[in-house]
């Protein structure tokens, strides 16, 4: 008798899992159940509608460093199916990908619909049944069979079930009911709300290389370095998004009220900065401090930090006191800003938390708690930084499920 396989969730992990099963077990009866009208909704909106399919990082040991949670567990899976395999898979299906300067990979059409059409058409050609607006109410296991009850009252029976519901709380509830523990889901990849006179009037100002750190009493040092953008509500940019991912749990536990230490000039030692400011005092004594910016900083940012550091912003270099000079050096290298909450990052909806990774066999993606039950994608306590890493988790874990 043919195996009946039900996949709950019509997203990236669900579709890739279904296609992988159909490829490796052509006799299986495979059905995808999706609660919403739209299939692959996250694929549609990712990357601003272009779909950041994966990342041009073809070294598994380097690839796993982009996952704040789940990197260690993905080391083995990535040795079996990694971004290079993703690129080949889509290329073989007639979808060519291109690499951008930062390593992100997109379809050459710059249209996420290309990826959606490829996955849906491939699934249909393999005989996979796809049911939308099919709301699963409960899953239970009776002997060796899974009984999936829909909101409509209808029932499905399955030999194997893949839960690929992303960060939908129902997925966590079903996993818990079937014996799993859940790491509390919290947001990852977000901007930071900061209301501070030093940056209040600077929306749009950016800095290409800034070092930022969350001030903590103890625990791991949470820090990032890279581009930062000042916004109407606070700060954003790659450095902030990566910090929010690695610090997702700590920020959540502190109710998003922490101090952010910003070093605007990380290339130089703070003592060197102080010496250079003293040198400017000697070499440009009659220049107004606000008018002479000896660093590669936005003029508006420099003026704002000077205004904040000096008692009188009309001062010339010769008039700066030792105390003011030290204050300016501190603002340039270790200014403290109060985080008042989290903003949103419209291109990504990533969750830290999910099904505990200790309860999953990463050779097959099968549950260690419930035989015949599998998980793939973001329903697991795995999340990557921005750049195509979360989709790669979906492709890899979906593929592994289908292999087994």
Short mmCIF file of C-alpha atoms in Angstrom, two decimals:
data_model
loop_
_atom_site.label_atom_id
_atom_site.label_comp_id
_atom_site.label_asym_id
_atom_site.label_seq_id
_atom_site.Cartn_x
_atom_site.Cartn_y
_atom_site.Cartn_z
CA UNK A 1 0.00 0.00 0.00
CA UNK A 2 1.30 3.48 -0.90
CA UNK A 3 2.41 5.65 1.99
CA UNK A 4 0.15 8.62 2.73
CA UNK A 5 2.10 11.73 3.61
CA UNK A 6 0.50 14.95 4.83
CA UNK A 7 2.43 18.21 4.85
CA UNK A 8 0.96 20.98 6.97
CA UNK A 9 2.07 24.36 5.67
CA UNK A 10 2.31 25.57 2.08
CA UNK A 11 5.48 27.62 2.51
CA UNK A 12 9.07 27.14 1.37
CA UNK A 13 9.85 24.22 3.71
CA UNK A 14 6.51 22.52 3.07
CA UNK A 15 6.77 22.69 -0.72
CA UNK A 16 10.41 21.66 -0.84
CA UNK A 17 9.67 18.79 1.53
CA UNK A 18 6.76 17.61 -0.62
CA UNK A 19 8.81 17.83 -3.83
CA UNK A 20 11.72 15.99 -2.19
CA UNK A 21 9.42 13.13 -1.08
CA UNK A 22 7.80 12.87 -4.50
CA UNK A 23 11.23 12.78 -6.14
CA UNK A 24 12.63 10.07 -3.88
CA UNK A 25 9.41 8.10 -3.31
CA UNK A 26 7.28 8.44 -6.47
CA UNK A 27 4.66 5.98 -5.17
CA UNK A 28 3.82 8.06 -2.08
CA UNK A 29 0.49 9.94 -1.88
CA UNK A 30 1.44 13.45 -0.86
CA UNK A 31 -0.92 16.25 0.16
CA UNK A 32 -0.05 19.82 1.19
CA UNK A 33 -2.57 21.49 3.50
CA UNK A 34 -2.39 25.32 3.60
CA UNK A 35 -4.72 27.36 5.81
CA UNK A 36 -4.61 30.59 3.79
CA UNK A 37 -5.68 31.35 0.22
CA UNK A 38 -2.13 32.10 -0.85
CA UNK A 39 0.63 29.55 -1.24
CA UNK A 40 4.22 30.52 -0.42
CA UNK A 41 3.17 33.86 1.09
CA UNK A 42 6.56 34.57 2.69
CA UNK A 43 8.35 33.78 -0.57
CA UNK A 44 6.11 36.33 -2.29
CA UNK A 45 7.07 39.26 -0.04
CA UNK A 46 10.68 38.39 0.80
CA UNK A 47 13.47 40.60 -0.46
CA UNK A 48 11.02 43.37 -1.30
CA UNK A 49 9.13 41.05 -3.68
CA UNK A 50 12.29 39.75 -5.37
CA UNK A 51 12.79 36.67 -3.12
CA UNK A 52 16.23 36.30 -1.55
CA UNK A 53 16.43 32.56 -2.36
CA UNK A 54 19.75 31.78 -0.64
CA UNK A 55 23.23 33.16 0.02
CA UNK A 56 26.43 32.69 -1.96
CA UNK A 57 28.22 30.96 0.92
CA UNK A 58 29.19 27.48 -0.20
CA UNK A 59 31.28 26.48 2.83
CA UNK A 60 29.07 24.73 5.45
CA UNK A 61 31.36 25.57 8.38
CA UNK A 62 31.20 29.26 7.41
CA UNK A 63 27.50 29.09 6.52
CA UNK A 64 26.44 28.00 10.03
CA UNK A 65 27.96 31.17 11.57
CA UNK A 66 24.96 33.07 10.16
CA UNK A 67 22.48 31.28 12.44
CA UNK A 68 22.11 32.73 15.96
CA UNK A 69 20.16 29.57 16.83
CA UNK A 70 20.51 26.21 15.06
CA UNK A 71 23.91 26.65 13.43
CA UNK A 72 25.53 23.69 15.21
CA UNK A 73 22.63 21.40 14.35
CA UNK A 74 22.65 22.48 10.68
CA UNK A 75 26.35 21.61 10.19
CA UNK A 76 25.55 18.00 9.15
CA UNK A 77 22.49 18.88 7.03
CA UNK A 78 24.47 21.54 5.13
CA UNK A 79 27.10 18.96 4.23
CA UNK A 80 24.28 17.14 2.40
CA UNK A 81 22.28 20.03 0.91
CA UNK A 82 23.65 23.57 0.93
CA UNK A 83 23.30 26.80 -1.13
CA UNK A 84 25.28 25.30 -4.04
CA UNK A 85 22.69 22.50 -4.23
CA UNK A 86 19.85 25.04 -4.02
CA UNK A 87 21.32 26.97 -6.95
CA UNK A 88 21.70 23.77 -8.98
CA UNK A 89 18.15 22.63 -8.15
CA UNK A 90 16.57 25.87 -9.36
CA UNK A 91 18.89 26.07 -12.39
CA UNK A 92 17.87 22.53 -13.39
CA UNK A 93 14.25 23.71 -13.25
CA UNK A 94 15.04 26.62 -15.57
CA UNK A 95 15.31 29.31 -12.89
CA UNK A 96 18.67 31.07 -12.97
CA UNK A 97 19.90 32.88 -9.87
CA UNK A 98 22.27 35.85 -9.63
CA UNK A 99 24.56 36.95 -6.81
CA UNK A 100 24.58 40.53 -5.54
CA UNK A 101 27.59 42.30 -4.02
CA UNK A 102 26.65 41.33 -0.45
CA UNK A 103 26.27 37.63 -1.33
CA UNK A 104 22.47 37.53 -1.46
CA UNK A 105 21.06 35.49 -4.34
CA UNK A 106 17.91 36.33 -6.30
CA UNK A 107 16.22 35.02 -9.45
CA UNK A 108 17.51 36.94 -12.48
CA UNK A 109 13.91 38.06 -13.07
CA UNK A 110 13.99 39.98 -9.74
CA UNK A 111 10.48 38.63 -9.21
CA UNK A 112 9.48 36.26 -6.38
CA UNK A 113 6.64 34.94 -8.55
CA UNK A 114 9.31 33.11 -10.60
CA UNK A 115 10.20 31.04 -7.52
CA UNK A 116 6.55 30.48 -6.58
CA UNK A 117 5.64 29.31 -10.09
CA UNK A 118 8.64 26.97 -10.17
CA UNK A 119 7.74 25.30 -6.86
CA UNK A 120 3.99 25.05 -7.52
CA UNK A 121 4.40 23.76 -11.09
CA UNK A 122 7.03 21.22 -10.01
CA UNK A 123 4.77 19.98 -7.20
CA UNK A 124 1.79 19.62 -9.55
CA UNK A 125 3.86 17.83 -12.18
CA UNK A 126 4.87 15.28 -9.52
CA UNK A 127 1.25 14.60 -8.63
CA UNK A 128 1.29 16.34 -5.26
CA UNK A 129 -2.18 17.41 -4.11
CA UNK A 130 -2.35 21.01 -2.92
CA UNK A 131 -5.26 22.19 -0.78
CA UNK A 132 -5.58 25.87 0.18
CA UNK A 133 -7.99 27.36 2.74
CA UNK A 134 -7.73 24.04 4.55
CA UNK A 135 -7.55 24.87 8.24
CA UNK A 136 -6.14 22.10 10.44
CA UNK A 137 -7.78 21.98 13.85
CA UNK A 138 -5.92 19.07 15.47
CA UNK A 139 -3.42 16.26 14.93
CA UNK A 140 -3.37 13.08 16.96
CA UNK A 141 -1.66 9.75 16.60
CA UNK A 142 -3.65 6.54 16.92
CA UNK A 143 -1.34 3.49 16.85
CA UNK A 144 0.75 3.99 13.66
CA UNK A 145 -1.60 6.44 11.98
CA UNK A 146 -1.98 10.20 12.25
CA UNK A 147 -5.51 11.60 12.28
CA UNK A 148 -5.67 15.21 11.05
CA UNK A 149 -8.97 16.90 11.75
CA UNK A 150 -9.92 20.04 9.84
CA UNK A 151 -11.98 22.96 11.11
CA UNK A 152 -14.69 21.81 8.68
CA UNK A 153 -14.89 18.47 10.52
CA UNK A 154 -13.31 16.50 7.67
CA UNK A 155 -10.45 14.11 8.50
CA UNK A 156 -7.25 12.98 6.81
CA UNK A 157 -5.26 9.88 7.70
CA UNK A 158 -1.49 9.78 7.21
CA UNK A 159 1.45 7.45 7.76
CA UNK A 160 3.84 10.39 8.06
CA UNK A 161 3.29 14.06 8.83
CA UNK A 162 5.57 17.04 8.21
CA UNK A 163 4.82 20.17 10.23
CA UNK A 164 6.18 23.14 8.25
CA UNK A 165 4.00 25.92 9.63
CA UNK A 166 6.71 28.54 10.12
CA UNK A 167 6.12 30.75 13.16
CA UNK A 168 2.37 30.06 13.28
CA UNK A 169 1.49 29.40 16.93
CA UNK A 170 -0.77 26.47 15.95
CA UNK A 171 2.30 24.59 14.74
CA UNK A 172 3.84 24.98 18.19
CA UNK A 173 0.60 23.83 19.85
CA UNK A 174 0.42 20.65 17.74
CA UNK A 175 4.10 19.93 18.40
CA UNK A 176 3.51 20.36 22.13
CA UNK A 177 0.45 18.10 22.04
CA UNK A 178 2.56 15.42 20.33
CA UNK A 179 5.19 15.53 23.10
CA UNK A 180 7.54 18.36 22.18
CA UNK A 181 8.86 21.24 24.23
CA UNK A 182 8.81 24.74 22.72
CA UNK A 183 11.42 27.45 23.17
CA UNK A 184 9.42 30.65 23.69
CA UNK A 185 8.92 32.31 20.27
CA UNK A 186 10.20 35.90 20.17
CA UNK A 187 10.90 38.28 17.28
CA UNK A 188 14.30 38.30 15.58
CA UNK A 189 15.66 40.75 12.98
CA UNK A 190 14.23 44.12 13.98
CA UNK A 191 15.26 47.75 14.22
CA UNK A 192 15.72 49.59 17.52
CA UNK A 193 13.64 52.49 18.82
CA UNK A 194 15.80 55.24 20.31
CA UNK A 195 14.69 58.80 21.12
CA UNK A 196 17.87 60.73 21.75
CA UNK A 197 18.87 64.35 20.99
CA UNK A 198 22.12 63.15 19.40
CA UNK A 199 20.29 61.39 16.55
CA UNK A 200 16.77 62.85 16.71
CA UNK A 201 17.20 65.24 13.76
CA UNK A 202 19.36 62.94 11.63
CA UNK A 203 16.99 60.52 9.82
CA UNK A 204 18.62 59.27 6.64
CA UNK A 205 22.18 59.76 7.92
CA UNK A 206 24.22 56.58 7.61
CA UNK A 207 27.67 55.36 8.57
CA UNK A 208 29.41 52.59 6.65
CA UNK A 209 31.31 51.07 9.57
CA UNK A 210 30.03 51.33 13.14
CA UNK A 211 30.60 49.05 16.14
CA UNK A 212 27.57 48.53 18.37
CA UNK A 213 27.16 46.55 21.58
CA UNK A 214 24.37 45.74 24.04
CA UNK A 215 25.39 46.73 27.56
CA UNK A 216 24.99 43.71 29.84
CA UNK A 217 25.97 42.89 33.40
CA UNK A 218 26.93 39.35 32.48
CA UNK A 219 26.61 36.71 29.77
CA UNK A 220 27.96 36.59 26.22
CA UNK A 221 29.21 39.78 24.63
CA UNK A 222 26.57 40.84 22.10
CA UNK A 223 28.19 43.07 19.50
CA UNK A 224 28.20 43.72 15.76
CA UNK A 225 30.10 45.87 13.31
CA UNK A 226 28.94 47.20 9.93
CA UNK A 227 26.68 49.78 8.29
CA UNK A 228 24.18 51.68 10.46
CA UNK A 229 21.30 53.90 9.35
CA UNK A 230 19.64 56.54 11.55
CA UNK A 231 15.85 56.54 11.08
CA UNK A 232 12.87 58.61 12.26
CA UNK A 233 12.37 56.16 15.13
CA UNK A 234 15.94 55.16 16.00
CA UNK A 235 18.54 53.02 14.26
CA UNK A 236 18.50 50.36 11.54
CA UNK A 237 20.90 48.89 8.99
CA UNK A 238 22.79 45.58 8.74
CA UNK A 239 24.71 45.98 12.02
CA UNK A 240 21.50 46.64 13.98
CA UNK A 241 19.56 43.78 12.34
CA UNK A 242 22.34 41.29 13.06
CA UNK A 243 22.62 42.50 16.65
CA UNK A 244 18.85 42.11 17.09
CA UNK A 245 19.08 38.52 15.81
CA UNK A 246 21.95 37.47 18.08
CA UNK A 247 20.47 39.42 20.99
CA UNK A 248 16.83 38.43 20.36
CA UNK A 249 16.38 36.51 23.61
CA UNK A 250 18.29 38.98 25.81
CA UNK A 251 16.37 41.95 24.38
CA UNK A 252 13.06 40.11 24.87
CA UNK A 253 13.94 39.22 28.48
CA UNK A 254 14.76 42.88 29.13
CA UNK A 255 11.50 44.05 27.54
CA UNK A 256 13.54 45.80 24.81
CA UNK A 257 14.85 48.31 27.37
CA UNK A 258 18.65 48.20 27.30
CA UNK A 259 21.59 50.45 26.55
CA UNK A 260 23.23 50.44 23.15
CA UNK A 261 26.89 51.48 23.07
CA UNK A 262 27.86 53.04 19.72
CA UNK A 263 31.42 53.46 18.46
CA UNK A 264 31.23 55.63 15.34
CA UNK A 265 34.96 55.19 14.63
CA UNK A 266 35.79 51.52 15.30
CA UNK A 267 38.86 51.55 13.06
CA UNK A 268 40.74 53.57 15.69
CA UNK A 269 41.63 53.03 19.33
CA UNK A 270 39.78 55.47 21.69
CA UNK A 271 43.13 56.71 23.05
CA UNK A 272 44.25 57.47 19.48
CA UNK A 273 41.04 59.47 18.91
CA UNK A 274 41.72 61.50 22.04
CA UNK A 275 45.30 62.19 20.88
CA UNK A 276 44.02 63.22 17.43
CA UNK A 277 41.48 65.63 18.93
CA UNK A 278 44.28 67.18 21.00
CA UNK A 279 46.32 67.52 17.81
CA UNK A 280 43.41 69.30 16.06
CA UNK A 281 43.33 71.74 18.98
CA UNK A 282 46.97 72.57 18.23
CA UNK A 283 46.86 72.53 14.42
CA UNK A 284 43.48 74.30 13.89
CA UNK A 285 43.10 76.54 16.96
CA UNK A 286 40.91 79.19 15.26
CA UNK A 287 38.61 76.85 13.37
CA UNK A 288 35.09 76.35 14.72
CA UNK A 289 34.85 72.81 16.07
CA UNK A 290 31.51 72.17 14.35
CA UNK A 291 32.99 73.19 11.00
CA UNK A 292 36.09 71.02 11.12
CA UNK A 293 35.44 67.32 11.00
CA UNK A 294 38.70 65.41 10.88
CA UNK A 295 36.94 62.05 10.45
CA UNK A 296 35.01 60.15 7.83
CA UNK A 297 31.68 60.99 9.47
CA UNK A 298 28.58 62.66 8.11
CA UNK A 299 28.85 66.43 8.66
CA UNK A 300 25.43 66.45 10.37
CA UNK A 301 26.38 63.61 12.71
CA UNK A 302 29.69 65.30 13.60
CA UNK A 303 27.91 68.59 14.36
CA UNK A 304 25.31 66.82 16.51
CA UNK A 305 27.94 65.00 18.58
CA UNK A 306 29.93 68.24 18.99
CA UNK A 307 26.77 70.12 20.07
CA UNK A 308 26.10 67.42 22.66
CA UNK A 309 29.68 67.39 23.98
CA UNK A 310 30.47 71.12 24.24
CA UNK A 311 28.88 73.66 26.57
CA UNK A 312 28.91 76.16 23.70
CA UNK A 313 28.81 74.87 20.11
CA UNK A 314 30.25 78.12 18.75
CA UNK A 315 33.62 77.30 20.27
CA UNK A 316 36.81 77.21 18.28
CA UNK A 317 39.30 74.36 18.85
CA UNK A 318 41.56 76.51 21.05
CA UNK A 319 38.70 77.10 23.50
CA UNK A 320 37.86 73.44 24.15
CA UNK A 321 38.48 72.38 27.74
CA UNK A 322 40.09 69.07 28.64
CA UNK A 323 36.75 67.84 30.03
CA UNK A 324 34.90 68.74 26.78
CA UNK A 325 37.54 67.06 24.64
CA UNK A 326 37.24 63.86 26.69
CA UNK A 327 33.45 64.04 26.39
CA UNK A 328 33.67 64.39 22.59
CA UNK A 329 36.13 61.46 22.39
CA UNK A 330 33.72 59.36 24.44
CA UNK A 331 30.74 60.28 22.22
CA UNK A 332 32.71 59.29 19.14
CA UNK A 333 33.79 55.92 20.54
CA UNK A 334 31.42 54.73 23.29
CA UNK A 335 28.26 56.82 23.46
CA UNK A 336 25.42 55.17 25.41
CA UNK A 337 21.90 55.29 23.91
CA UNK A 338 18.75 54.03 25.65
CA UNK A 339 16.76 51.48 23.64
CA UNK A 340 13.05 52.10 24.21
CA UNK A 341 11.61 49.24 22.19
CA UNK A 342 11.83 47.36 18.93
CA UNK A 343 10.82 48.58 15.51
CA UNK A 344 10.03 46.37 12.54
CA UNK A 345 12.01 45.33 9.50
CA UNK A 346 9.47 45.10 6.71
CA UNK A 347 11.42 42.68 4.48
CA UNK A 348 11.82 39.97 7.11
CA UNK A 349 9.45 38.26 9.53
CA UNK A 350 11.76 35.98 11.45
CA UNK A 351 11.11 34.29 14.78
CA UNK A 352 13.60 33.13 17.36
CA UNK A 353 12.20 30.09 19.20
CA UNK A 354 10.16 27.03 18.28
CA UNK A 355 10.43 23.26 18.61
CA UNK A 356 13.42 22.29 20.77
CA UNK A 357 16.29 21.08 18.57
CA UNK A 358 17.30 18.38 21.07
CA UNK A 359 14.10 16.54 20.18
CA UNK A 360 14.84 16.29 16.44
CA UNK A 361 17.04 13.84 14.51
CA UNK A 362 18.90 16.10 12.08
CA UNK A 363 19.81 13.21 9.80
CA UNK A 364 16.13 12.78 8.86
CA UNK A 365 14.24 15.72 10.50
CA UNK A 366 12.14 13.11 12.35
CA UNK A 367 10.91 13.73 15.87
CA UNK A 368 12.64 11.77 18.64
CA UNK A 369 9.39 11.98 20.61
CA UNK A 370 6.84 10.82 18.04
CA UNK A 371 7.71 8.32 15.30
CA UNK A 372 6.54 9.36 11.84
CA UNK A 373 6.35 13.06 12.74
CA UNK A 374 8.78 15.46 11.07
CA UNK A 375 9.58 19.18 11.22
CA UNK A 376 11.17 21.57 8.71
CA UNK A 377 11.81 25.29 8.45
CA UNK A 378 11.12 28.01 10.95
CA UNK A 379 8.75 25.99 13.18
CA UNK A 380 12.05 24.73 14.65
CA UNK A 381 14.14 26.84 17.03
CA UNK A 382 16.35 27.92 14.11
CA UNK A 383 16.76 31.41 12.73
CA UNK A 384 19.32 33.07 10.50
CA UNK A 385 20.38 36.65 9.96
CA UNK A 386 19.11 38.50 6.92
CA UNK A 387 20.58 37.45 3.57
CA UNK A 388 18.80 34.29 2.38
CA UNK A 389 19.84 32.10 5.32
CA UNK A 390 16.30 31.46 6.60
CA UNK A 391 15.19 30.18 3.20
CA UNK A 392 18.27 27.96 3.03
CA UNK A 393 17.20 26.39 6.34
CA UNK A 394 13.78 25.72 4.76
CA UNK A 395 15.25 24.16 1.57
CA UNK A 396 17.74 21.98 3.48
CA UNK A 397 15.42 20.67 6.19
CA UNK A 398 12.62 20.08 3.66
CA UNK A 399 15.02 18.18 1.38
CA UNK A 400 16.25 16.00 4.26
CA UNK A 401 12.69 15.08 5.22
CA UNK A 402 11.99 13.95 1.65
CA UNK A 403 15.20 11.90 1.51
CA UNK A 404 14.08 9.84 4.47
#
